[in-house]
Short mmCIF file of C-alpha atoms in Angstrom, two decimals:
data_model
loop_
_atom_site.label_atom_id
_atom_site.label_comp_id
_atom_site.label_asym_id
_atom_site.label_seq_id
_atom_site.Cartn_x
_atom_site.Cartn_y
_atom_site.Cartn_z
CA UNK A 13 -26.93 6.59 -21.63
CA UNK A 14 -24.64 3.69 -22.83
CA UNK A 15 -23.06 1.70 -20.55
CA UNK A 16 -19.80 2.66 -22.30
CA UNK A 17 -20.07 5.98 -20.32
CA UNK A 18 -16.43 6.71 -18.34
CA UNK A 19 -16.51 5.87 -14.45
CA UNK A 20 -13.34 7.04 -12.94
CA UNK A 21 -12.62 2.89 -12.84
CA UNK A 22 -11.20 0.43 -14.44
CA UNK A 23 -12.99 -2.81 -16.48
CA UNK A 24 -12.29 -4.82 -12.76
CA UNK A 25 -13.92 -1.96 -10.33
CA UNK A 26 -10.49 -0.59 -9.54
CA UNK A 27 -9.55 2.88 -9.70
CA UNK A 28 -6.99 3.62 -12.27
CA UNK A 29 -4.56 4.76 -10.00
CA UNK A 30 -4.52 1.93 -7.42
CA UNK A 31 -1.66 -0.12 -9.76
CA UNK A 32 1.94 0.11 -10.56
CA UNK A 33 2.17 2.87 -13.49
CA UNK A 34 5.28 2.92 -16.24
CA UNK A 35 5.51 -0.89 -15.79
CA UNK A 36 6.60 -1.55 -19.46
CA UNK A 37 10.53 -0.74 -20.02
CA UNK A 38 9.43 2.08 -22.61
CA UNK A 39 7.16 3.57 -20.49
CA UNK A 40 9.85 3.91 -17.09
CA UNK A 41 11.77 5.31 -20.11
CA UNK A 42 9.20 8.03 -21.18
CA UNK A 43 8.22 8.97 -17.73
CA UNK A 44 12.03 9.60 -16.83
CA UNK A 45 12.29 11.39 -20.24
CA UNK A 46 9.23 14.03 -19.59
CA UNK A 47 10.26 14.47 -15.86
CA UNK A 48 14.38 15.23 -16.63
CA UNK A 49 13.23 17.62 -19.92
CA UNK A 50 10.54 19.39 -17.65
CA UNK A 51 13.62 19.62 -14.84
CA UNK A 52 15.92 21.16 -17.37
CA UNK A 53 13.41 23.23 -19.10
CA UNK A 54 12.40 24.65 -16.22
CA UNK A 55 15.25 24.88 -14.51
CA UNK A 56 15.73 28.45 -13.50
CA UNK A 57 12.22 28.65 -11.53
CA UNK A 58 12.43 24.99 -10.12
CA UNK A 59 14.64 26.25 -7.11
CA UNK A 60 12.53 26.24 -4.28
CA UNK A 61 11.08 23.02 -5.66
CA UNK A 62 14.96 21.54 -5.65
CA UNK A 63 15.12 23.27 -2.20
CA UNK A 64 12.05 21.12 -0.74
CA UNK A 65 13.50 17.66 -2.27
CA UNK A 66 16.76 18.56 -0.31
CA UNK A 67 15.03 19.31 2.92
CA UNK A 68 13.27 16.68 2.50
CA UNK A 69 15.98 14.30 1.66
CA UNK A 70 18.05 15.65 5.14
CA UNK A 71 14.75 14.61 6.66
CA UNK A 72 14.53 11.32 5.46
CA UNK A 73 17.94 10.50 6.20
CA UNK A 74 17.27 10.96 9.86
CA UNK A 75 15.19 8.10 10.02
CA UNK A 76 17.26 5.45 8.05
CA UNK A 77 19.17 4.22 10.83
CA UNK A 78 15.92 3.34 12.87
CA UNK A 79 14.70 1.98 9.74
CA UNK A 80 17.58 -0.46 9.42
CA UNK A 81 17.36 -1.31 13.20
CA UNK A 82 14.22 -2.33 12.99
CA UNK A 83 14.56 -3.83 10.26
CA UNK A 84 17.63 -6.23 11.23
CA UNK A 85 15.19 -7.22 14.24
CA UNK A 86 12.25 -8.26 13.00
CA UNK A 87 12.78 -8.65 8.89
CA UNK A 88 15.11 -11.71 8.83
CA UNK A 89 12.25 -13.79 11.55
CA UNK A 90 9.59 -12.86 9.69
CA UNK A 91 7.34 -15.30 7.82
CA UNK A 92 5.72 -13.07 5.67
CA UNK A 93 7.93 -10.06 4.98
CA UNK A 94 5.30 -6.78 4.09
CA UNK A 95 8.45 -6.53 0.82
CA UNK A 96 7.24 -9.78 -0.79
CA UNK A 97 3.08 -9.01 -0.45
CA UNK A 98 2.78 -5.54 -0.24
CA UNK A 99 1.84 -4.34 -3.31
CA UNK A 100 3.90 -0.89 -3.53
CA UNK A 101 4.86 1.17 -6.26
CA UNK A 102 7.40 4.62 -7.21
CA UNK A 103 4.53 7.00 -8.06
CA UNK A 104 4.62 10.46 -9.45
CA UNK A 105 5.73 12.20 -6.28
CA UNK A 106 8.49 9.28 -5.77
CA UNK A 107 9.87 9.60 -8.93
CA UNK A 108 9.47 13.68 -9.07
CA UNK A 109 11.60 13.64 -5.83
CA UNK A 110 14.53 11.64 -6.99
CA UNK A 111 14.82 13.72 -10.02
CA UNK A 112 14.45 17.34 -8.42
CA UNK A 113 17.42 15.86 -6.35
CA UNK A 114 19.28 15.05 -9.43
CA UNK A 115 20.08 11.53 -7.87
CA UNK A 116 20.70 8.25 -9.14
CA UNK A 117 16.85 6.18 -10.50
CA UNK A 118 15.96 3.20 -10.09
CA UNK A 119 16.69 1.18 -13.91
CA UNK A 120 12.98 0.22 -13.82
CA UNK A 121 9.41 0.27 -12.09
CA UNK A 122 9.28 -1.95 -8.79
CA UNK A 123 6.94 -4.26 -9.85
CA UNK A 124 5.53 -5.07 -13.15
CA UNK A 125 2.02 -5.76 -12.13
CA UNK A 126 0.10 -6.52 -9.05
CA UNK A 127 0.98 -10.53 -8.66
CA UNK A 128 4.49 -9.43 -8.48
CA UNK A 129 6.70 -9.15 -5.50
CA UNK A 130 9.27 -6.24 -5.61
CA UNK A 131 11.96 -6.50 -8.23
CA UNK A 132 14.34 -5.06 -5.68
CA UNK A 133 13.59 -7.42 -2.87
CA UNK A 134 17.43 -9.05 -3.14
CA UNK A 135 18.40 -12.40 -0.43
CA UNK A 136 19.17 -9.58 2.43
CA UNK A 137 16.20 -7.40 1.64
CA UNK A 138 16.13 -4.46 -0.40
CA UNK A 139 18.84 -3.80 -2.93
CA UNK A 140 17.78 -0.05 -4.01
CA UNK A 141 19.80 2.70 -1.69
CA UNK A 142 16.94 3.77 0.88
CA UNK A 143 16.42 7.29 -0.73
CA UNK A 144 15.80 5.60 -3.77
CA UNK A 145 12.71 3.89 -2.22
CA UNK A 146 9.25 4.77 -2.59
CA UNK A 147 8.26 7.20 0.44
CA UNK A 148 5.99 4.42 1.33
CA UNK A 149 8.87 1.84 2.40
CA UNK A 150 10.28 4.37 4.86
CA UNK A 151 7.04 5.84 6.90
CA UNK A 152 5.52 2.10 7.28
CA UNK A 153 6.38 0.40 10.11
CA UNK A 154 4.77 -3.56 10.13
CA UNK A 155 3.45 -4.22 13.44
CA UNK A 156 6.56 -5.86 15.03
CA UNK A 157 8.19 -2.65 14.29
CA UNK A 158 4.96 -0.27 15.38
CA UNK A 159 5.48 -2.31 18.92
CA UNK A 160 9.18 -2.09 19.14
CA UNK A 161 9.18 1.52 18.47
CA UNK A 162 6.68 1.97 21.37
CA UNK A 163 9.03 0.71 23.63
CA UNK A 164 11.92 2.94 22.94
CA UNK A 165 12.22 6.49 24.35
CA UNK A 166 9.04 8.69 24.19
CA UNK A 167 11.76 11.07 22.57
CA UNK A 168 12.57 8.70 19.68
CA UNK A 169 9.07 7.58 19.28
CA UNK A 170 7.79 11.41 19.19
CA UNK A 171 10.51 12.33 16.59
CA UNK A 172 10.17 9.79 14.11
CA UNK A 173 6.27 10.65 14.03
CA UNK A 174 7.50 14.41 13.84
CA UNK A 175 9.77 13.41 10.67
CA UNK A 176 6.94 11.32 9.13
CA UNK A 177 4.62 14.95 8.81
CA UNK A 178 7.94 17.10 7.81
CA UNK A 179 8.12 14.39 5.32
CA UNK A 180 4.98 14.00 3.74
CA UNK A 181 4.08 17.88 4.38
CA UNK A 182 7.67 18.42 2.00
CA UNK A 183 7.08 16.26 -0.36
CA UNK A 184 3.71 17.68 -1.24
CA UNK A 185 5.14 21.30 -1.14
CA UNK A 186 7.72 19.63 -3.86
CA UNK A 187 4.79 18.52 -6.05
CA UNK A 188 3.21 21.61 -5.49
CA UNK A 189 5.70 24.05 -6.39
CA UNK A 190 6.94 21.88 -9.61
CA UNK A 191 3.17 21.87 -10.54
CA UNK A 192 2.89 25.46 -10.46
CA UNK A 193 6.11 26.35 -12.01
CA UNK A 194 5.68 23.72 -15.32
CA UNK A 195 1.67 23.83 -15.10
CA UNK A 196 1.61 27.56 -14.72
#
């Protein structure tokens, strides 16, 4: 067998879908392209996929303000903000979301490549509108936060966990009934 034979990884040992995709101008273009023909094609069966990105929106939204909270305590004292290292990306489901829900998109992918820092990381933190943000910039907390949270009500604390599974359960019924609708 030739050692030319396909892993699953890339050249480095990575797997192909641990970096930023549609990183190149034309290729943010192209994916936006497919996703709002594919909406519009298949628009008359993509209702209860529309549905889900709503719900899950309304969910979302619910945990904004504790986001921002949080966020004005610990963010501006930090010395190394999780939005300048992290290494975080819109992916498929990100990007299928804002579309289903018709909304405004981001002009271009978050980060070019993995040695960049967030494109949208602005003087006062991020400048996209929090729905506009991967999935993955809502749900983490940094460890400041994690601690802070435990100290507020057991009510609070139980509902933003309870909004975290709504969320991520939703957003894979999204994907899921866009992939059978387009795919089937």
């Amino acid at each position: 067998m030739s050692g030319n034979a396909p892993t699953g990884t890339e050249p480095d040992g990575s797997h192909p879908l641990a970096r930023p995709v549609w990183t190149a101008p034309a290729a943010w273009a192209e994916a936006n392209q497919a996703l709002d023909l594919l909406c519009r094609r298949y628009r008359s069966g993509l209702g209860p996929a529309r549905e889900q990105a709503r719900r899950v929106a309304t969910a979302l939204e619910t945990l904004f303000d504790l986001n921002d909270d949080l966020a004005a305590l610990t963010c501006p004292f930090c010395s190394d903000p999780c939005c300048r290292k992290a290494k975080i990306w819109l992916n498929f489901r990100d990007l299928l979301f804002l579309h289903l829900l018709q909304g405004p998109l981001p002009i271009c992918q978050l980060r070019a490549d993995l040695k960049q820092a967030c494109r949208f990381l602005g003087d006062q933190g991020c400048t996209l509108p929090r729905l506009c943000r991967p999935w993955i910039c809502t749900w983490y907390l940094c460890p400041t936060q994690t601690n802070l949270l435990r100290k507020l009500p057991k009510e609070i604390q139980i509902g933003f966990e309870k909004v975290v599974r709504e969320v991520k359960e939703g957003k894979k019924e999204m994907e899921d009934e866009f992939v059978g609708v387009v795919g089937g």
